[in-house]
GROMACS .gro file of C-alpha atoms in nm:
model
  164
    1ARG     CA    1  -2.212   2.060   0.563
    2TYR     CA    2  -2.222   1.685   0.445
    3ARG     CA    3  -2.498   1.519   0.271
    4SER     CA    4  -2.572   1.158   0.419
    5GLY     CA    5  -2.628   0.894   0.160
    6ALA     CA    6  -2.378   1.082  -0.076
    7GLY     CA    7  -2.211   0.750  -0.174
    8THR     CA    8  -1.941   0.522  -0.041
    9LEU     CA    9  -1.566   0.564  -0.101
   10GLU     CA   10  -1.588   0.303  -0.359
   11GLN     CA   11  -1.832   0.490  -0.566
   12ALA     CA   12  -1.654   0.834  -0.518
   13LYS     CA   13  -1.336   0.713  -0.641
   14GLN     CA   14  -1.517   0.661  -0.989
   15TRP     CA   15  -1.638   1.023  -0.992
   16PRO     CA   16  -1.454   1.270  -1.225
   17THR     CA   17  -1.157   1.453  -1.058
   18TYR     CA   18  -1.236   1.806  -0.971
   19ASP     CA   19  -0.989   2.108  -0.894
   20CYS     CA   20  -0.702   1.977  -0.657
   21TYR     CA   21  -0.479   2.193  -0.486
   22VAL     CA   22  -0.144   2.198  -0.328
   23SER     CA   23   0.058   2.462  -0.145
   24THR     CA   24   0.245   2.682  -0.378
   25HIS     CA   25   0.575   2.596  -0.199
   26TRP     CA   26   0.563   2.232  -0.268
   27HIS     CA   27   0.839   2.258  -0.522
   28GLU     CA   28   1.070   2.453  -0.273
   29PRO     CA   29   1.382   2.259  -0.152
   30GLU     CA   30   1.326   2.133   0.226
   31ALA     CA   31   0.948   2.247   0.196
   32GLN     CA   32   0.752   2.174   0.522
   33ASP     CA   33   0.373   2.186   0.602
   34VAL     CA   34   0.262   2.123   0.238
   35HIS     CA   35  -0.097   2.082   0.207
   36ALA     CA   36  -0.260   1.889  -0.071
   37PHE     CA   37  -0.616   1.832  -0.157
   38PHE     CA   38  -0.747   1.556  -0.401
   39VAL     CA   39  -1.116   1.633  -0.498
   40ARG     CA   40  -1.368   1.432  -0.709
   41LYS     CA   41  -1.720   1.574  -0.787
   42THR     CA   42  -2.051   1.427  -0.870
   43ASP     CA   43  -2.292   1.549  -1.141
   44ASP     CA   44  -2.502   1.708  -0.880
   45GLY     CA   45  -2.219   1.929  -0.726
   46LEU     CA   46  -2.126   1.711  -0.419
   47LEU     CA   47  -1.763   1.667  -0.344
   48ALA     CA   48  -1.535   1.402  -0.219
   49ALA     CA   49  -1.196   1.508  -0.092
   50ALA     CA   50  -0.896   1.374   0.058
   51TRP     CA   51  -0.653   1.599   0.237
   52PHE     CA   52  -0.300   1.553   0.330
   53THR     CA   53  -0.022   1.750   0.510
   54LEU     CA   54   0.339   1.637   0.428
   55ASP     CA   55   0.689   1.749   0.550
   56LEU     CA   56   0.895   1.679   0.249
   57LEU     CA   57   1.207   1.797   0.424
   58GLU     CA   58   1.159   1.534   0.713
   59ARG     CA   59   1.020   1.284   0.495
   60LYS     CA   60   0.678   1.264   0.679
   61VAL     CA   61   0.307   1.250   0.606
   62LEU     CA   62   0.180   1.437   0.911
   63GLN     CA   63  -0.197   1.420   0.833
   64ALA     CA   64  -0.447   1.251   0.621
   65GLY     CA   65  -0.809   1.236   0.603
   66HIS     CA   66  -1.115   1.215   0.357
   67LYS     CA   67  -1.472   1.316   0.342
   68ILE     CA   68  -1.752   1.214   0.104
   69GLY     CA   69  -2.054   1.434   0.033
   70ILE     CA   70  -1.900   1.773   0.124
   71GLU     CA   71  -2.093   2.081  -0.007
   72PRO     CA   72  -1.858   2.311  -0.203
   73GLN     CA   73  -1.859   2.587   0.044
   74ARG     CA   74  -1.730   2.344   0.324
   75LEU     CA   75  -1.433   2.264   0.109
   76GLN     CA   76  -1.372   2.627   0.050
   77SER     CA   77  -1.380   2.701   0.425
   78LYS     CA   78  -1.093   2.423   0.447
   79LEU     CA   79  -0.901   2.568   0.175
   80VAL     CA   80  -0.912   2.913   0.318
   81ALA     CA   81  -0.782   2.789   0.653
   82CYS     CA   82  -0.504   2.585   0.498
   83SER     CA   83  -0.396   2.893   0.283
   84GLU     CA   84  -0.322   3.118   0.561
   85LYS     CA   85   0.039   3.030   0.602
   86HIS     CA   86   0.104   2.916   0.228
   87ALA     CA   87  -0.129   3.004  -0.057
   88LEU     CA   88  -0.285   2.701  -0.241
   89HIS     CA   89  -0.316   2.671  -0.624
   90VAL     CA   90  -0.497   2.426  -0.848
   91GLN     CA   91  -0.274   2.154  -0.978
   92ASP     CA   92  -0.310   1.844  -1.191
   93PRO     CA   93  -0.455   1.556  -0.983
   94SER     CA   94  -0.149   1.340  -1.076
   95LEU     CA   95   0.093   1.565  -0.874
   96ILE     CA   96  -0.093   1.498  -0.553
   97VAL     CA   97  -0.110   1.128  -0.634
   98ARG     CA   98   0.282   1.133  -0.674
   99MET     CA   99   0.314   1.353  -0.384
  100VAL     CA  100   0.122   1.151  -0.119
  101THR     CA  101   0.233   0.802  -0.275
  102GLU     CA  102   0.608   0.882  -0.308
  103GLY     CA  103   0.596   1.072   0.044
  104ALA     CA  104   0.435   0.760   0.201
  105ARG     CA  105   0.718   0.534   0.075
  106GLU     CA  106   0.968   0.804   0.160
  107ALA     CA  107   0.828   0.806   0.512
  108VAL     CA  108   0.844   0.446   0.561
  109GLU     CA  109   1.193   0.412   0.439
  110ALA     CA  110   1.302   0.692   0.673
  111GLY     CA  111   1.142   0.495   0.962
  112ASN     CA  112   0.857   0.764   1.024
  113PRO     CA  113   0.515   0.657   1.114
  114LEU     CA  114   0.213   0.721   0.879
  115PRO     CA  115  -0.126   0.881   0.972
  116PRO     CA  116  -0.399   0.603   1.044
  117GLN     CA  117  -0.622   0.750   0.786
  118LEU     CA  118  -0.352   0.755   0.492
  119THR     CA  119  -0.479   0.429   0.331
  120LYS     CA  120  -0.841   0.521   0.312
  121ALA     CA  121  -0.771   0.888   0.190
  122MET     CA  122  -0.557   0.748  -0.072
  123GLU     CA  123  -0.841   0.511  -0.189
  124LEU     CA  124  -0.989   0.834  -0.341
  125PHE     CA  125  -0.717   0.810  -0.591
  126GLY     CA  126  -0.877   0.543  -0.772
  127ASP     CA  127  -0.704   0.425  -1.087
  128LEU     CA  128  -0.488   0.729  -1.111
  129SER     CA  129  -0.117   0.644  -1.091
  130GLU     CA  130   0.178   0.856  -0.967
  131ASP     CA  131   0.337   0.768  -1.320
  132GLU     CA  132   0.104   0.985  -1.484
  133CYS     CA  133   0.280   1.292  -1.329
  134THR     CA  134   0.567   1.439  -1.516
  135MET     CA  135   0.686   1.659  -1.222
  136GLU     CA  136   0.937   1.560  -0.972
  137VAL     CA  137   0.904   1.599  -0.571
  138GLN     CA  138   1.218   1.665  -0.373
  139TYR     CA  139   1.215   1.470  -0.041
  140GLY     CA  140   1.464   1.534   0.238
  141GLU     CA  141   1.795   1.708   0.229
  142ASP     CA  142   2.056   1.638  -0.028
  143ASP     CA  143   2.207   1.386   0.183
  144GLY     CA  144   1.885   1.285   0.367
  145SER     CA  145   2.024   1.320   0.713
  146SER     CA  146   1.778   1.585   0.872
  147LYS     CA  147   1.773   1.576   1.230
  148LYS     CA  148   1.509   1.837   1.330
  149ALA     CA  149   1.301   1.849   1.644
  150PRO     CA  150   0.953   1.656   1.627
  151ARG     CA  151   0.668   1.873   1.479
  152LYS     CA  152   0.436   2.025   1.747
  153VAL     CA  153   0.076   1.998   1.681
  154GLY     CA  154  -0.042   2.377   1.635
  155PHE     CA  155  -0.340   2.605   1.567
  156PHE     CA  156  -0.382   2.500   1.180
  157THR     CA  157  -0.368   2.125   1.280
  158ARG     CA  158  -0.633   2.153   1.541
  159MET     CA  159  -0.837   2.385   1.292
  160LEU     CA  160  -0.820   2.104   1.041
  161ASP     CA  161  -0.961   1.861   1.257
  162ARG     CA  162  -1.237   2.078   1.362
  163LEU     CA  163  -1.341   2.144   1.006
  164PHE     CA  164  -1.392   1.805   0.932
   0.00000   0.00000   0.00000
């Protein structure tokens, strides 16, 4: 599952980036429940991963977390669980950096709370900048006045919490 002594967050953010994943519907207008995974890999195959769930329509970062020393099979299990509703595909790491960084800014501007683990999870980005991404991410409705009901914690959120 996890290998103790695999490194610290400070060390992990220096590891090379690896396959990063995002929900295939991230670019659709009013996208909700977008999963993003930012991954780094050691030479011996261990992974450090940060994961995020965003509601781009409501301008919210719903969930964030990270782990260091993950076996690749464990990450695959998490990816499979997250891809049941929307498929995930490999994407440039800079898109995940932009999506999460801008998403957090949008959430604060909209008065939405941020998950407690967000800052630590974002540390895994290291020196990568959102400015390196050439793709645009759309947040909110065109007029920015969405008034949907609060999101209920469902099966997938509970499963993600158990997996890590």
